[in-house]
Coordinates of C-alpha atoms in Angstrom, one line a residue:
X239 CA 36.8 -66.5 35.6
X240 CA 34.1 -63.8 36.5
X241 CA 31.8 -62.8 34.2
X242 CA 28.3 -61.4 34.7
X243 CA 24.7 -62.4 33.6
X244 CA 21.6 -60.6 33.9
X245 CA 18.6 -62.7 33.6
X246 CA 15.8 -61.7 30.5
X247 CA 13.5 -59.1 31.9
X248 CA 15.2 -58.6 35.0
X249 CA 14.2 -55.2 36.1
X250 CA 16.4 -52.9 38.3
X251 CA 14.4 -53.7 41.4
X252 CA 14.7 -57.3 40.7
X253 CA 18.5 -57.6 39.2
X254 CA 19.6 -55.7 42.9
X255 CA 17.7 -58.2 44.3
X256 CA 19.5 -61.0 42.4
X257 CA 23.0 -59.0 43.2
X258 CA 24.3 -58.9 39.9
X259 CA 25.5 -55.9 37.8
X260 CA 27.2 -55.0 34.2
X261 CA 30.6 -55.3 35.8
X262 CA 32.5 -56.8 33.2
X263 CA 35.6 -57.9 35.3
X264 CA 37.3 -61.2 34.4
X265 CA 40.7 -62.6 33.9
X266 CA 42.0 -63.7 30.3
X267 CA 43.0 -67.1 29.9
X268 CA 45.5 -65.7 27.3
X269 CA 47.3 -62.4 28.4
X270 CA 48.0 -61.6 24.8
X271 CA 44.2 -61.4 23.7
X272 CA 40.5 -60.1 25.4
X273 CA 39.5 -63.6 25.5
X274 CA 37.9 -63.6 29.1
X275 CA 37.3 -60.2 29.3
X276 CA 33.6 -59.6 29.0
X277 CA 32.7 -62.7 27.2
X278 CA 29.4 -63.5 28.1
X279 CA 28.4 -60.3 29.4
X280 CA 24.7 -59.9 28.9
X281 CA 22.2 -56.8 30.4
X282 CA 18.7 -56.9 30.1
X283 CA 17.0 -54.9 32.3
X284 CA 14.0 -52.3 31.6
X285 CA 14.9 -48.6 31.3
X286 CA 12.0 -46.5 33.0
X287 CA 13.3 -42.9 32.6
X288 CA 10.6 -41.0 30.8
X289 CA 13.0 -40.6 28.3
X290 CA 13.5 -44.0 27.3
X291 CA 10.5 -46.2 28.9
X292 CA 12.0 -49.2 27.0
X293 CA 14.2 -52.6 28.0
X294 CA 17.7 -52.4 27.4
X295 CA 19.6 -55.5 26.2
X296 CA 23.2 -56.4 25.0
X297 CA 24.8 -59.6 24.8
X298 CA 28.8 -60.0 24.3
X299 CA 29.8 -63.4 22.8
X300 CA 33.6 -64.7 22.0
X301 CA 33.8 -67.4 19.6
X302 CA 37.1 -68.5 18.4
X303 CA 38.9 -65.6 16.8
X304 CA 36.1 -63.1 17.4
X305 CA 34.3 -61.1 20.0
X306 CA 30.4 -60.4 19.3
X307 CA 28.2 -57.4 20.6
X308 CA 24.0 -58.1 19.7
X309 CA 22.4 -55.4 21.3
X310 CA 19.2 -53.3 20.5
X311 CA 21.1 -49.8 21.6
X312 CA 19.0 -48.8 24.5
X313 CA 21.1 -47.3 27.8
X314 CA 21.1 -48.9 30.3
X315 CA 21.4 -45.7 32.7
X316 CA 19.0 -43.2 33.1
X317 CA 18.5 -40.3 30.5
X318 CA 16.9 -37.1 32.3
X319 CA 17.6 -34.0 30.0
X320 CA 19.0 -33.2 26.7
X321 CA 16.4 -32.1 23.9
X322 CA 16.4 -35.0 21.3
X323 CA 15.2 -34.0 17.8
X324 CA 14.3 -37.2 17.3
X325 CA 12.8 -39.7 20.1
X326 CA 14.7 -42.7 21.0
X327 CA 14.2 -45.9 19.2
X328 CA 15.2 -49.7 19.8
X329 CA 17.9 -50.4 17.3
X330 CA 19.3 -53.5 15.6
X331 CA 23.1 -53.6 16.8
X332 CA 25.4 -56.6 15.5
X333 CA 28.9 -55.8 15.7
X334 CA 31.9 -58.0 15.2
X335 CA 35.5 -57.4 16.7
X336 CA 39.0 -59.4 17.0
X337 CA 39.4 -61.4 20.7
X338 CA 43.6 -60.9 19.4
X339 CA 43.5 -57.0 18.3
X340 CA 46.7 -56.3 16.4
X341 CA 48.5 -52.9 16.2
X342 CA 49.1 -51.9 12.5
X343 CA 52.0 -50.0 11.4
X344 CA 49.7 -46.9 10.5
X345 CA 46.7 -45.4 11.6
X346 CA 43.1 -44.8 10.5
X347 CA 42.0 -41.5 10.2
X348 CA 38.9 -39.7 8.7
X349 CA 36.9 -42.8 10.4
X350 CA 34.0 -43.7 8.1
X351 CA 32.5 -46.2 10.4
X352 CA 31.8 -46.2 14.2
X353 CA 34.5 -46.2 16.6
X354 CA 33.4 -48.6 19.3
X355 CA 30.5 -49.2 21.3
X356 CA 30.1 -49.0 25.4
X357 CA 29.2 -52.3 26.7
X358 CA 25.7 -51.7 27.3
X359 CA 25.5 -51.7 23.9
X360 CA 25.1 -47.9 23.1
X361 CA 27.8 -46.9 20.0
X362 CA 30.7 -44.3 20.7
X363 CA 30.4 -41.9 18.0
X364 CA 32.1 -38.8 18.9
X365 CA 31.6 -37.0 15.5
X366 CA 28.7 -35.1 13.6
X367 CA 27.5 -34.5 10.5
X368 CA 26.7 -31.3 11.1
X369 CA 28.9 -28.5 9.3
X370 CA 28.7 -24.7 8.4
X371 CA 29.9 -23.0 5.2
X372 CA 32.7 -20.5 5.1
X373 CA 30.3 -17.3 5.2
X374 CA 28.1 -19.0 7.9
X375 CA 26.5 -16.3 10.0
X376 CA 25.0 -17.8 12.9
X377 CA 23.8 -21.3 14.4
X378 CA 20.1 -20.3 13.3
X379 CA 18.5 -22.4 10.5
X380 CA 18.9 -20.7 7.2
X381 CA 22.1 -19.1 8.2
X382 CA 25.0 -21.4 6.6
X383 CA 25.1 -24.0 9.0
X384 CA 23.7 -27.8 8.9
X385 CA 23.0 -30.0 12.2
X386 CA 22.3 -33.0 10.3
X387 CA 24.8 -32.8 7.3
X388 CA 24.0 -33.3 3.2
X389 CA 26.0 -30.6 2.8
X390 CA 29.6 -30.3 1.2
X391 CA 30.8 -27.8 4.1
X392 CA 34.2 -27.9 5.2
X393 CA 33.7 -27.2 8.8
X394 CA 33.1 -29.8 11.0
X395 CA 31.2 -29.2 14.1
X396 CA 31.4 -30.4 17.1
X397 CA 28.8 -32.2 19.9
X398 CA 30.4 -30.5 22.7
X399 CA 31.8 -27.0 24.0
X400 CA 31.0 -25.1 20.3
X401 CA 28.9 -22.3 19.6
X402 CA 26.0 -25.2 18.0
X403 CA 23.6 -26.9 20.4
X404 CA 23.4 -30.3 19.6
X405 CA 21.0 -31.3 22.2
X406 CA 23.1 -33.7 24.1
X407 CA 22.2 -35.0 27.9
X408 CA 23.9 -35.4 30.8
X409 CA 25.8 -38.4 29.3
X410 CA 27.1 -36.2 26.5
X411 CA 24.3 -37.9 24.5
X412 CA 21.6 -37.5 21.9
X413 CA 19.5 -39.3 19.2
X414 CA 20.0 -39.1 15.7
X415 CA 17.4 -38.9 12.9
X416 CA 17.0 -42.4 12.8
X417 CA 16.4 -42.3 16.9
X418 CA 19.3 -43.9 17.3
X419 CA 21.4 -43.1 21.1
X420 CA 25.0 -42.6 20.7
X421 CA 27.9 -41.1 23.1
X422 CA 29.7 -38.3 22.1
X423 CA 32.0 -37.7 25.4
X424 CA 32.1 -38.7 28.8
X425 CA 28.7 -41.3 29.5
X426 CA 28.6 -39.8 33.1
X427 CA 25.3 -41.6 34.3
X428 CA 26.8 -44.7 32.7
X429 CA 29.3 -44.4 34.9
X430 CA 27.3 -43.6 37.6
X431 CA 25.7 -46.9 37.5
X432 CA 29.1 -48.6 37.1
X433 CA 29.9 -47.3 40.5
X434 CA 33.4 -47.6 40.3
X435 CA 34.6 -44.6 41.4
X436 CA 38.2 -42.9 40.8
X437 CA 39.0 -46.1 39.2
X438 CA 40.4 -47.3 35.3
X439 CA 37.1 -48.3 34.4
X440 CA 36.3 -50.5 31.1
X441 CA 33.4 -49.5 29.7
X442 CA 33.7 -50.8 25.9
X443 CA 35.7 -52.1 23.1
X444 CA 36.7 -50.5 19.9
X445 CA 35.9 -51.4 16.6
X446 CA 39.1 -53.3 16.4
X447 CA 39.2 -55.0 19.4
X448 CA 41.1 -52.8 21.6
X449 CA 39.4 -52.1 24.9
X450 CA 38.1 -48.9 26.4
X451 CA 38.6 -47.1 29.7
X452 CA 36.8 -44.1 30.8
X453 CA 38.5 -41.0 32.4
X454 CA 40.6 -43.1 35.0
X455 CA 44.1 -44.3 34.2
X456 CA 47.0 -45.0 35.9
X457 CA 49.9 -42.7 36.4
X458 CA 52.6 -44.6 35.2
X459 CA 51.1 -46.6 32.6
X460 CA 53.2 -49.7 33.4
X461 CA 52.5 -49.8 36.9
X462 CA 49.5 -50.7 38.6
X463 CA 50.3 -49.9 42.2
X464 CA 51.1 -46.0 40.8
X465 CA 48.2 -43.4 40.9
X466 CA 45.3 -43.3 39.4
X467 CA 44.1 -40.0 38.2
X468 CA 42.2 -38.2 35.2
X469 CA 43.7 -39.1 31.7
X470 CA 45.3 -35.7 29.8
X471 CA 44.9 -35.4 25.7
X472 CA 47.5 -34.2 23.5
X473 CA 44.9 -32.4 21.9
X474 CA 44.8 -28.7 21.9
X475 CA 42.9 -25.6 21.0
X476 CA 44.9 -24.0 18.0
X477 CA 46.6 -20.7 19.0
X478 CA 45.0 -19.0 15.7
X479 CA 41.5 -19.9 13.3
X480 CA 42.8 -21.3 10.1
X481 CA 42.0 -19.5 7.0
X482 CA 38.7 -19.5 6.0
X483 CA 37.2 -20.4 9.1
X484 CA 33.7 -18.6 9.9
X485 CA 34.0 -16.0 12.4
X486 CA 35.4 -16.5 16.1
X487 CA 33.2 -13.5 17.1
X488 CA 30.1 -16.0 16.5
X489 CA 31.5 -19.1 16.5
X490 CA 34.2 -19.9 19.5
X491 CA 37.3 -21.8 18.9
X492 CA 36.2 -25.1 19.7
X493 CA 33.2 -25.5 17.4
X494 CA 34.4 -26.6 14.6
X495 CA 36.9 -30.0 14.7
X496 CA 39.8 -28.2 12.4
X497 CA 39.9 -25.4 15.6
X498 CA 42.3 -28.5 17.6
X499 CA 45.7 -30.3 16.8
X500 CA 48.0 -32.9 18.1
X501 CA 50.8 -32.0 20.2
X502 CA 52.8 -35.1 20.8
X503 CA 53.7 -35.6 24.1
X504 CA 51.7 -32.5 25.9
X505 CA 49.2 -35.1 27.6
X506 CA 49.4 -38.5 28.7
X507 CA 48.3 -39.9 25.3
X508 CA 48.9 -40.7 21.4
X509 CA 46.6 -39.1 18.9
X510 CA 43.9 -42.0 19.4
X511 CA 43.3 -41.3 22.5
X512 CA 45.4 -44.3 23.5
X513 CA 48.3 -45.6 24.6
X514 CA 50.2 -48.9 26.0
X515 CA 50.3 -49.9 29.4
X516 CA 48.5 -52.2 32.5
X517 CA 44.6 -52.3 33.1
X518 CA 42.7 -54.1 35.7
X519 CA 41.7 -56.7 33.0
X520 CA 45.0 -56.8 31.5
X521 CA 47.6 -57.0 34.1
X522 CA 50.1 -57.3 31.5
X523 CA 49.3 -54.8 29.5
X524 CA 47.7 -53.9 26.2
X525 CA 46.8 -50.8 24.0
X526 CA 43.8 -49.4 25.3
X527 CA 41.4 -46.3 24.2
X528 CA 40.1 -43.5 26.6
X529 CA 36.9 -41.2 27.2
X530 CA 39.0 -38.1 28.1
X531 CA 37.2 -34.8 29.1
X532 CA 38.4 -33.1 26.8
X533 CA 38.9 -33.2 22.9
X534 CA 38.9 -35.4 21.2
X535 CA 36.5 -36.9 23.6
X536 CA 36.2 -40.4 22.4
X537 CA 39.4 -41.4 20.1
X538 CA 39.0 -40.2 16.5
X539 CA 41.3 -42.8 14.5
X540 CA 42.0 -46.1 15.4
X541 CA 45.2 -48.0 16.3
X542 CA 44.4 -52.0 15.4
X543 CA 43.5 -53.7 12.2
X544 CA 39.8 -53.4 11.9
X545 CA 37.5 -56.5 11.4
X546 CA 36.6 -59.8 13.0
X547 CA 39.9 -61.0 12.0

């Protein structure tokens, strides 16, 4: 079994040196579970971008039924633009998941808690709390819309490709108030420093054990040796602005999260951003999440029981 370990303090100079990287690639002892599959993963390295100027660590554990993530929410990658409100801040991250996910009968929806979390320890949290009022007028402050949320306002913004600016950076990133760094799309310079090119990449786990893949999958979900190539939603634009909705005029369709819908079977997967098949961890197969490029982004419901098990 493979797994990778970055020594304490092991800058980037020094951890090339050494030859290691935050490849997570093993095989399971058990095909049925993620036991094996980036247990004992640990990244500590120092993050110099101007933006950051702070060590990164994450340390993913497996312990009989459950799969551990302490990390301090730092990237790992570097951060050169975006406009933060709030400056980023070392974090306390401690996050418990099931090594045996288990499909449930129904979904979660409306998603109250975090979704996942990347494996360099930065959370995947694809939705705001920002929102705008029925007669909102514009994005400017005063004007019927709220970035940061406290507000009863039925429509949802969202992070990317709407009328609000949210501030996010090349990784489809930002802060929030309490300076913490979170994903809401694509993490492109995580990916980056992956380095795995147009390949199914596994770049986290969600919050109920399921593991996460970024952009890449392959054709035929059942077969490895078939293409590999971008990953499709079955999310869509809606063909008209429900009722009530602030103007299109000043705020695109797109901006709000009630301007999409679910059409089942128009892309490649479910309405989690998921779907059943083979991965380079799981030769066998298993459910797994994706990062798509499109809405929804990062899955907005959940699949598996949640909880350590």
């Amino acid at each position: 079994m493979r797994t990778t370990s970055l020594i304490a303090l092991c800058g980037l100079t020094a951890m090339q040196a050494c030859g290691s990287s935050d490849d997570p690639t093993t095989t399971p002892t058990d095909p049925g579970t993620s036991l094996g599959v980036a247990c004992g993963l640990s990244i500590s390295e120092f993050n110099g971008s101007t933006r950051v100027n702070a060590p990164s660590t994450s340390q993913w554990t497996c312990a009989g039924i459950t799969r551990t993530l302490t990390a301090n929410g730092i990237p790992n990658h570097p951060v050169t633009s975006g406009s933060f409100a709030t400056a980023m801040s070392v974090q306390s991250v401690h996050v418990s998941m099931r090594l045996a996910p288990v499909l449930q009968s129904s979904i979660t929806t409306g998603l109250t808690f975090v979704p996942g979390y990347a494996l360099n320890g930065v959370k995947l949290d694809p939705a705001t709390a920002g929102s705008c009022a029925p007669t909102a007028t514009s994005t400017a402050p005063g004007a019927g819309c709220n970035a940061i949320g406290g507000t009863t306002d039925p429509w949802r913004l969202e992070a990317i490709g709407g009328a609000f600016v949210f501030g996010t950076d090349e990784s489809n990133a930002h802060t929030q108030p309490n300076g913490q760094y979170h994903y809401h799309g694509m993490p492109e310079a995580y990916l980056t420093k992956l380095n795995k090119g147009v390949a199914m990449t596994l770049v986290g786990f969600s919050v109920d054990g399921f593991p996460v893949y970024a952009r890449y999958g392959y054709a035929t979900a059942t077969s490895a040796t078939s293409a590999v190539r971008a990953m499709v939603p079955s999310w869509r634009l809606k063909a008209t602005p429900e009722a009530g909705r602030p103007a299109v005029s000043i705020f695109p369709m797109g901006t709000f999260t009630a301007d999409y819908e679910y059409a089942a079977g128009s892309g490649d997967l479910d309405e989690c951003n998921g779907r059943t098949g083979v991965t380079p961890e799981f030769p066998n197969g298993t459910y797994h999440y994706y990062i798509t490029d499109t809405f929804p982004y990062i899955q907005r419901c959940v699949k598996g029981a949640v909880g350590a098990g």
